[in-house]
Amino acid sequence: MKWTVGTKIAAGFGLTLMIFLIVGGFSYHTTIQLIEVSDARKHTSDVLTQLTGMLSLLTDVENGDRGYVITGEESYLQPYHAALARLDPLRNMTAGNPHQQQRLHVLEPLVKNRVAVASANVDARRTKGVQAASAIIKSGKGKAFMDKIRKVLGTMQSEEEAILQTRVDRAETEAQNAKAIIVLGTLAALVLAAITGLIITRNIAGPLRQLTAVAERITVGDLSGSLPATTRGDEVGALARALERMTQSLRAMAAAAAQIASGDLRSALKPQSPDDIVGNAFARMSDDLRAQIGALAEGANVLGASASEIVASTNQLAASASESAAAVSEATTTVEEVRQTAQVANQKARLVSDSTHKAAQIAQTGRKAADDVVAGMNRIREQMEEIAASMVRLSEQSHAIGQIIATVEDLAAQSNLLAVNASIEAAKAGEHGKGFGVVAQEVKSLAEQSRQATSHVRAILGDIQKATSAAVMATEEGSKAVAAGTGQTEKAGDSIQALAGSVSEAAQAATQIAVSSQQQLVGVDQVGGAMESIKQASTQNVTGAKQLESAARNLNELGQQLRLMVARYQV
Amino acid sequence: MIDESRAASTPDNREILRARARVLARPPQSIPAAETSLEVVEFRLAQECYALETRFVNVVYPLKDLTPLPCTQPFVLGIVNVRGRITPVIDIKKFFDLSDMGLTDLHRIILVRGNGLELGLLADVIVGVRIIPVDSLQASLPTHTGICDNYLKGMTAERLVVLDMDRILADPQILVHEEVEN
């Protein structure tokens, strides 16, 4: 039989387990015994309580009996019937004990008798009164019975207590034995387990610890740790040998990897076995790496060339992006200015439309005013005609006045002549005609005055006629002027009409202009928004181009580095 | 009315009335003696003032219904009927051979009697009767009127030509005596 690690551990632990089984058996046995003892103890104590209960019941019977005898109260008779019922459980409890059974056989009639005495007493109290009952009590029959009962019960109690004592003693001794066995067994098991543990530790854990340390170093990547060569035949030896082999293969791999790392990809590592995942992977890796490095070298060359081209083009792109961003911002500014001018134009167009509407209203009022002027001119013409007619009447009347004046002048001339003739006659009459001559002189002077007055009136009339003719001329001129004015006002009305038409057309046009300029403003706003977004996009473009430029530069540097790195490899 | 009569009796009104009376009062004209003055009828004829003594004048009359007479002297304008008497009418200007001196409105005649003749003298305006002092008469300048001195009594300072009707009426030229041959 080969002592492997498993068998060593199994042997050590098997011994310990056996000892534990023995101890366990002992403990079980003792525990069962203890349980039995405790049950017996409980039984005994139950019997004892029954017995003491019996005694106390009987005492109660006695007391009830007496109480009834004294008072006649029926309630004192309750304990009677309970006392007899106690006997059967006692018999059952002490079924395993013949001594106690015998004693019960003795006790039963005694109890019955005592109860019978009590009932007789009660009947006597019911039927015959207190006196008869107390006589029965005084006879001491009941008391004798009670004393016997007490005695029997005392012997039963002492018997039970003795039985209990023996059981308790036996349980004590057994418990002591069990305690000793458990303590000793446990100690022995512990000692054995410790010895086994020590042996296993010394024999297995030490070398395993060494192996673990080596493995730890391997996990850290240190492959310099070496194990002493062992000839152990167990698993630990096998593990040490496998670990040694693994370390060696890892070392070989590390050497190969170092070679690869130094850029020499010419050496090929042989896998340990077809199942050697790492070796196979390593071989495949080195092959693939060779191929990839070759491809990578070509790619790096291409990448370097194209990266420098990209750098050039990204430079151009960044420059053009910043130029276009500048242009776009200028265009945005221009569009903003255009928008402002469009807004101003829109406001102006609205103002113009408002003012043309006002002008249309004014033209309307002007047309009304022109119509009013025409009407006024017509009225003036009518009045002028009336004036002309009244002038004609006036001239006719002045003509009549002239005729009247002529008549008056004629009269004045005639009276003058008469006066002259009278004065001539007076002169002929000589001295007598002197007074008459004076009268004639007066008449002549009157005629002269009237002639002067008429000439005065004629002069006035001439003035009046001149004025009238002047007025007639003036009215003619006035009516001509009125006619001309009427014509002019009609022309003015027509021209105002035309003006109103053109102004209303202008108002419509201005309204259309205002609407279209509003639309234009909206459009320009949209253009401004679009320009704003273009500007943002171009700004983003510029930043992107810059990032692209830096990225391209990095890429170029990377390409150069890659070229350098690839150049290190010898494929 | 009563108030006004009462007002007239107040001293203020009386003063006013007296002042008016003083203003209106004319001093009495001293009538010159007949030997030293002439009473004449003054008339106008073609911008000239003429006068003739009132003792020759019968009446002045407005000229109406002048009937021209054919076959008479040029100074005889025609005849008129004055109160049923047929009277010849003579134009003094033509009689004196004076050139036409402006327009005239011949619508007055002065009926003159003397030397058995009765005729009407044409006049434009009869001014009236005046009394002229004789010593105010002067001999007229012949260039002025063109009337020969034979027919004039004189001329006053106001260029009033006083005709001498005695001589005019005694002039044989004035007689119209023509026979019309058949």
XYZ file of C-alpha atoms in Angstrom, chain A residues 291-488:
198
model
C 3.425 37.907 -40.396
C 1.735 40.836 -38.648
C 4.986 42.660 -38.026
C 5.827 42.239 -41.705
C 2.384 43.567 -42.605
C 2.747 46.176 -39.885
C 6.061 47.329 -41.311
C 4.462 47.757 -44.709
C 1.417 49.351 -43.067
C 3.643 51.617 -40.992
C 5.431 52.729 -44.132
C 2.084 53.362 -45.842
C 0.730 54.945 -42.665
C 3.749 57.226 -42.319
C 3.434 58.352 -45.929
C -0.318 58.804 -45.752
C -0.087 60.420 -42.302
C 2.286 63.047 -43.648
C -0.099 63.545 -46.575
C -3.007 63.745 -44.099
C -1.061 66.281 -42.055
C -0.519 68.406 -45.155
C -4.136 68.148 -46.217
C -5.426 68.750 -42.674
C -3.218 71.835 -42.485
C -4.817 73.036 -45.693
C -8.244 72.035 -44.360
C -7.720 73.908 -41.090
C -6.512 76.975 -42.963
C -9.447 76.859 -45.370
C -11.863 76.143 -42.509
C -10.639 79.198 -40.600
C -10.827 81.265 -43.809
C -14.331 80.009 -44.500
C -15.277 80.656 -40.845
C -14.018 84.235 -41.200
C -15.953 84.603 -44.456
C -19.054 83.091 -42.859
C -18.808 85.424 -39.877
C -18.438 88.373 -42.283
C -21.455 87.084 -44.218
C -23.376 86.702 -40.946
C -22.529 90.285 -40.027
C -23.625 91.406 -43.499
C -26.850 89.440 -43.196
C -27.418 91.005 -39.779
C -26.885 94.467 -41.308
C -29.229 93.510 -44.162
C -31.747 92.361 -41.591
C -31.489 95.673 -39.730
C -31.849 97.629 -42.984
C -34.798 95.411 -43.918
C -36.334 96.156 -40.547
C -35.779 99.889 -41.085
C -37.209 99.551 -44.607
C -40.177 97.690 -43.196
C -40.784 100.421 -40.610
C -40.409 103.072 -43.329
C -42.774 101.142 -45.606
C -45.311 100.975 -42.806
C -44.886 104.708 -42.180
C -45.254 105.375 -45.916
C -48.376 103.236 -46.062
C -49.836 105.092 -43.056
C -48.951 108.489 -44.560
C -50.387 107.496 -47.968
C -53.604 106.436 -46.243
C -53.644 109.832 -44.534
C -52.895 111.496 -47.884
C -55.783 109.593 -49.452
C -58.070 110.870 -46.703
C -56.669 114.397 -47.195
C -57.248 114.119 -50.956
C -60.806 113.071 -50.246
C -61.273 116.122 -48.023
C -59.568 118.248 -50.712
C -62.014 116.952 -53.298
C -64.929 117.830 -51.005
C -63.386 121.268 -50.458
C -63.024 121.716 -54.230
C -66.687 120.781 -54.689
C -67.564 123.266 -51.944
C -65.441 125.907 -53.732
C -67.281 125.212 -56.990
C -70.606 125.556 -55.184
C -69.351 128.778 -53.523
C -68.196 130.074 -56.922
C -71.625 129.351 -58.358
C -73.209 131.243 -55.481
C -70.764 134.117 -56.089
C -71.700 134.110 -59.770
C -75.379 134.260 -58.909
C -74.708 137.128 -56.534
C -72.604 138.824 -59.226
C -75.520 138.516 -61.624
C -77.791 139.961 -58.965
C -75.299 142.795 -58.481
C -75.204 143.375 -62.230
C -78.989 143.431 -62.332
C -79.138 145.869 -59.450
C -76.460 147.952 -61.221
C -78.640 148.060 -64.325
C -81.571 149.124 -62.183
C -79.353 151.722 -60.543
C -78.278 153.127 -63.905
C -81.886 153.233 -65.038
C -82.808 155.083 -61.873
C -79.896 157.470 -62.289
C -81.104 158.058 -65.822
C -84.531 158.886 -64.402
C -82.860 161.169 -61.903
C -81.057 162.811 -64.803
C -84.378 163.376 -66.515
C -85.791 164.842 -63.331
C -82.741 167.062 -63.018
C -83.145 168.161 -66.589
C -86.737 169.054 -65.821
C -85.634 170.898 -62.707
C -82.963 172.722 -64.719
C -85.516 173.591 -67.299
C -87.747 174.919 -64.568
C -84.832 176.845 -63.125
C -84.008 178.312 -66.523
C -87.626 179.287 -67.047
C -87.864 180.838 -63.608
C -84.615 182.641 -64.381
C -86.093 183.935 -67.578
C -89.225 184.930 -65.698
C -87.105 186.684 -63.121
C -85.209 188.525 -65.849
C -88.472 189.507 -67.488
C -89.839 190.589 -64.118
C -86.799 192.703 -63.463
C -87.101 194.172 -66.967
C -90.745 194.943 -66.257
C -89.757 196.395 -62.925
C -87.160 198.568 -64.630
C -89.836 199.761 -67.038
C -92.159 200.545 -64.181
C -89.511 202.859 -62.881
C -89.860 204.018 -59.331
C -92.927 201.843 -58.629
C -91.351 198.693 -59.824
C -88.341 198.852 -57.508
C -89.844 196.450 -54.885
C -90.934 194.181 -57.643
C -87.405 194.355 -59.007
C -86.097 193.175 -55.647
C -88.559 190.263 -55.666
C -87.507 189.493 -59.234
C -83.895 189.608 -58.104
C -84.734 187.154 -55.263
C -86.554 184.867 -57.692
C -83.542 185.046 -59.980
C -81.192 184.211 -57.152
C -83.481 181.289 -56.184
C -83.431 180.124 -59.790
C -79.674 180.484 -59.764
C -79.446 178.494 -56.528
C -81.689 175.789 -57.913
C -79.566 175.767 -61.072
C -76.418 175.446 -58.986
C -78.060 172.678 -56.929
C -79.080 170.882 -60.075
C -75.601 171.254 -61.486
C -74.282 169.959 -58.153
C -76.752 167.108 -58.285
C -75.760 166.505 -61.888
C -72.136 166.372 -60.904
C -72.985 163.922 -58.145
C -75.119 161.990 -60.564
C -72.244 161.976 -63.028
C -69.997 160.626 -60.286
C -72.641 158.052 -59.448
C -72.912 157.057 -63.076
C -69.151 156.830 -63.384
C -69.046 154.762 -60.229
C -71.925 152.660 -61.488
C -70.264 152.077 -64.807
C -67.039 151.298 -62.999
C -68.971 148.930 -60.770
C -70.595 147.378 -63.820
C -67.156 146.928 -65.339
C -65.888 145.539 -62.072
C -68.836 143.159 -61.806
C -68.252 142.065 -65.393
C -64.611 141.494 -64.618
C -65.659 139.851 -61.369
C -68.081 137.547 -63.157
C -65.345 136.783 -65.709
C -62.955 136.102 -62.826
C -65.634 133.995 -61.133
C -66.170 132.059 -64.346
C -62.417 131.614 -64.653
C -62.265 130.654 -60.960
C -65.090 128.170 -61.431
C -63.225 126.674 -64.360
C -60.030 126.602 -62.324
